């Protein structure tokens, strides 16, 4: 995408903003899916990011790359969505043991890695983010550090701790 389109979008040009969304929507959706693990949630999150982007684009100053900014915006939307889902879940549990309120079975993509990625999503936030950015997104430790807002060494430490936790989690699951 050209810097000119980004500049025009930041200045309020609707056509440029539309081109920006068209160029980056698949990226936003893919990140949302990897973090949430649920296709329908990823759609909702991607739509929310587009709305947030429309409100925030004029404030983009280029202090980081657009991609880093989109990662950050998408991760924040995922976290917000997960907090809302947790609140809804608590509320449903309070209502009763009525089968009407039970949740549907988890979705599977058939990759065989469902258990691993499900375990990754149970990690503490910073560890989960480091694992997904480095291993699912293929970012370098430096790029992941920019998105998370920490040093490269901290990303490495989060990955180390995540590996230990995942090893324990997956070992317990296999038993």
Coordinates of C-alpha atoms in Angstrom, one line a residue, residues 5-170:
X5 CA -3.1 6.3 0.4
X6 CA -2.3 6.1 4.1
X7 CA -1.7 9.9 4.3
X8 CA -4.9 10.6 2.5
X9 CA -6.8 8.2 4.8
X10 CA -5.3 10.0 7.8
X11 CA -6.6 13.3 6.3
X12 CA -10.1 11.9 6.1
X13 CA -10.3 10.8 2.5
X14 CA -13.1 8.1 2.5
X15 CA -11.9 6.4 -0.7
X16 CA -8.4 6.1 0.7
X17 CA -9.7 4.7 4.0
X18 CA -11.8 2.2 2.0
X19 CA -8.6 1.1 0.1
X20 CA -6.8 0.9 3.4
X21 CA -9.4 -1.4 4.9
X22 CA -9.6 -3.5 1.7
X23 CA -5.8 -3.9 1.8
X24 CA -5.5 -4.9 5.5
X25 CA -8.9 -6.6 6.3
X26 CA -7.6 -10.2 5.7
X27 CA -4.6 -9.5 7.9
X28 CA -6.8 -8.1 10.7
X29 CA -9.2 -11.1 10.4
X30 CA -6.3 -13.6 10.5
X31 CA -4.8 -12.1 13.6
X32 CA -8.2 -12.0 15.3
X33 CA -8.8 -15.6 14.4
X34 CA -5.4 -16.8 15.7
X35 CA -6.0 -15.0 19.0
X36 CA -9.6 -16.0 19.5
X37 CA -9.6 -19.4 17.9
X38 CA -13.3 -19.0 16.8
X39 CA -14.2 -18.0 13.3
X40 CA -17.4 -16.1 14.2
X41 CA -15.6 -14.2 17.0
X42 CA -12.8 -13.3 14.5
X43 CA -15.4 -11.8 12.2
X44 CA -16.9 -9.7 15.0
X45 CA -13.4 -8.6 16.2
X46 CA -12.3 -7.7 12.6
X47 CA -15.5 -5.6 12.2
X48 CA -14.8 -3.9 15.5
X49 CA -11.2 -3.1 14.5
X50 CA -12.5 -1.5 11.3
X51 CA -14.9 0.7 13.3
X52 CA -12.1 1.6 15.7
X53 CA -9.7 2.3 12.8
X54 CA -12.3 4.7 11.3
X55 CA -12.4 6.6 14.6
X56 CA -8.6 6.6 15.2
X57 CA -7.0 6.9 11.7
X58 CA -6.7 10.7 11.9
X59 CA -4.6 10.2 15.1
X60 CA -2.1 7.9 13.4
X61 CA 1.2 9.7 13.4
X62 CA 3.5 7.0 12.1
X63 CA 5.5 6.6 15.3
X64 CA 5.3 2.9 14.6
X65 CA 4.5 1.0 11.4
X66 CA 0.9 0.8 10.3
X67 CA 1.1 -3.0 10.7
X68 CA 2.3 -2.7 14.3
X69 CA -0.5 -0.2 15.0
X70 CA -3.0 -2.7 13.4
X71 CA -1.6 -5.5 15.5
X72 CA -2.0 -3.5 18.7
X73 CA -5.5 -2.3 17.8
X74 CA -6.5 -5.9 16.9
X75 CA -5.1 -7.4 20.1
X76 CA -6.9 -4.8 22.1
X77 CA -10.1 -5.7 20.4
X78 CA -9.5 -9.4 21.0
X79 CA -8.9 -8.7 24.7
X80 CA -12.1 -6.6 24.9
X81 CA -14.1 -9.3 23.1
X82 CA -12.7 -12.0 25.5
X83 CA -13.5 -9.8 28.6
X84 CA -17.1 -9.3 27.3
X85 CA -17.4 -13.1 26.6
X86 CA -16.2 -13.9 30.1
X87 CA -18.7 -11.5 31.6
X88 CA -21.5 -13.1 29.5
X89 CA -20.3 -16.5 30.6
X90 CA -20.4 -15.6 34.3
X91 CA -23.9 -14.1 33.8
X92 CA -25.2 -17.2 32.1
X93 CA -23.8 -19.4 34.9
X94 CA -25.6 -17.3 37.4
X95 CA -28.9 -17.7 35.6
X96 CA -29.3 -21.5 36.1
X97 CA -28.3 -24.9 34.9
X98 CA -30.9 -24.6 32.2
X99 CA -29.6 -26.3 29.0
X100 CA -30.8 -23.3 27.0
X101 CA -27.8 -21.4 28.4
X102 CA -25.1 -24.0 27.7
X103 CA -22.4 -23.0 25.3
X104 CA -21.9 -24.7 21.9
X105 CA -19.1 -27.1 21.3
X106 CA -15.8 -25.5 20.3
X107 CA -15.1 -25.2 16.6
X108 CA -12.3 -27.2 15.0
X109 CA -10.3 -26.3 11.9
X110 CA -9.1 -29.9 11.3
X111 CA -5.4 -29.0 11.6
X112 CA -4.7 -31.4 14.4
X113 CA -3.1 -28.6 16.4
X114 CA -6.3 -27.7 18.2
X115 CA -5.1 -28.9 21.6
X116 CA -1.8 -26.9 21.2
X117 CA -3.5 -23.6 20.2
X118 CA -6.2 -24.1 22.8
X119 CA -3.5 -24.5 25.4
X120 CA -1.7 -21.4 24.1
X121 CA -4.9 -19.4 24.5
X122 CA -5.0 -20.4 28.2
X123 CA -1.5 -18.9 28.9
X124 CA -1.2 -15.6 30.7
X125 CA -1.7 -12.6 28.4
X126 CA 1.9 -11.6 27.7
X127 CA 3.0 -15.2 27.2
X128 CA 0.1 -15.9 24.9
X129 CA 0.8 -12.8 22.9
X130 CA 4.5 -13.6 22.6
X131 CA 3.8 -17.1 21.4
X132 CA 1.2 -16.1 18.9
X133 CA 3.2 -13.1 17.5
X134 CA 6.4 -15.1 17.1
X135 CA 5.1 -18.6 16.1
X136 CA 1.7 -18.0 14.6
X137 CA 2.4 -14.6 12.9
X138 CA 6.1 -15.3 12.2
X139 CA 7.3 -12.0 13.7
X140 CA 10.8 -11.5 14.9
X141 CA 11.4 -11.0 18.6
X142 CA 12.0 -7.3 17.9
X143 CA 8.7 -6.9 16.0
X144 CA 6.8 -8.8 18.7
X145 CA 8.4 -6.5 21.3
X146 CA 7.1 -3.4 19.4
X147 CA 3.6 -4.8 19.4
X148 CA 3.5 -6.0 23.0
X149 CA 5.4 -2.8 24.2
X150 CA 8.4 -4.4 25.9
X151 CA 12.0 -5.3 25.1
X152 CA 13.2 -8.2 22.9
X153 CA 14.7 -9.9 26.0
X154 CA 11.3 -9.7 27.7
X155 CA 9.7 -11.4 24.6
X156 CA 12.3 -14.1 24.8
X157 CA 11.6 -14.6 28.5
X158 CA 7.8 -14.8 27.9
X159 CA 8.4 -17.4 25.2
X160 CA 10.6 -19.4 27.6
X161 CA 8.0 -19.3 30.3
X162 CA 5.3 -20.2 27.8
X163 CA 7.2 -23.3 26.6
X164 CA 7.5 -24.5 30.2
X165 CA 3.8 -24.0 30.9
X166 CA 2.7 -25.5 27.6
X167 CA 4.9 -28.6 28.2
X168 CA 3.2 -29.1 31.6
X169 CA -0.3 -28.4 30.2
X170 CA 0.0 -30.7 27.3

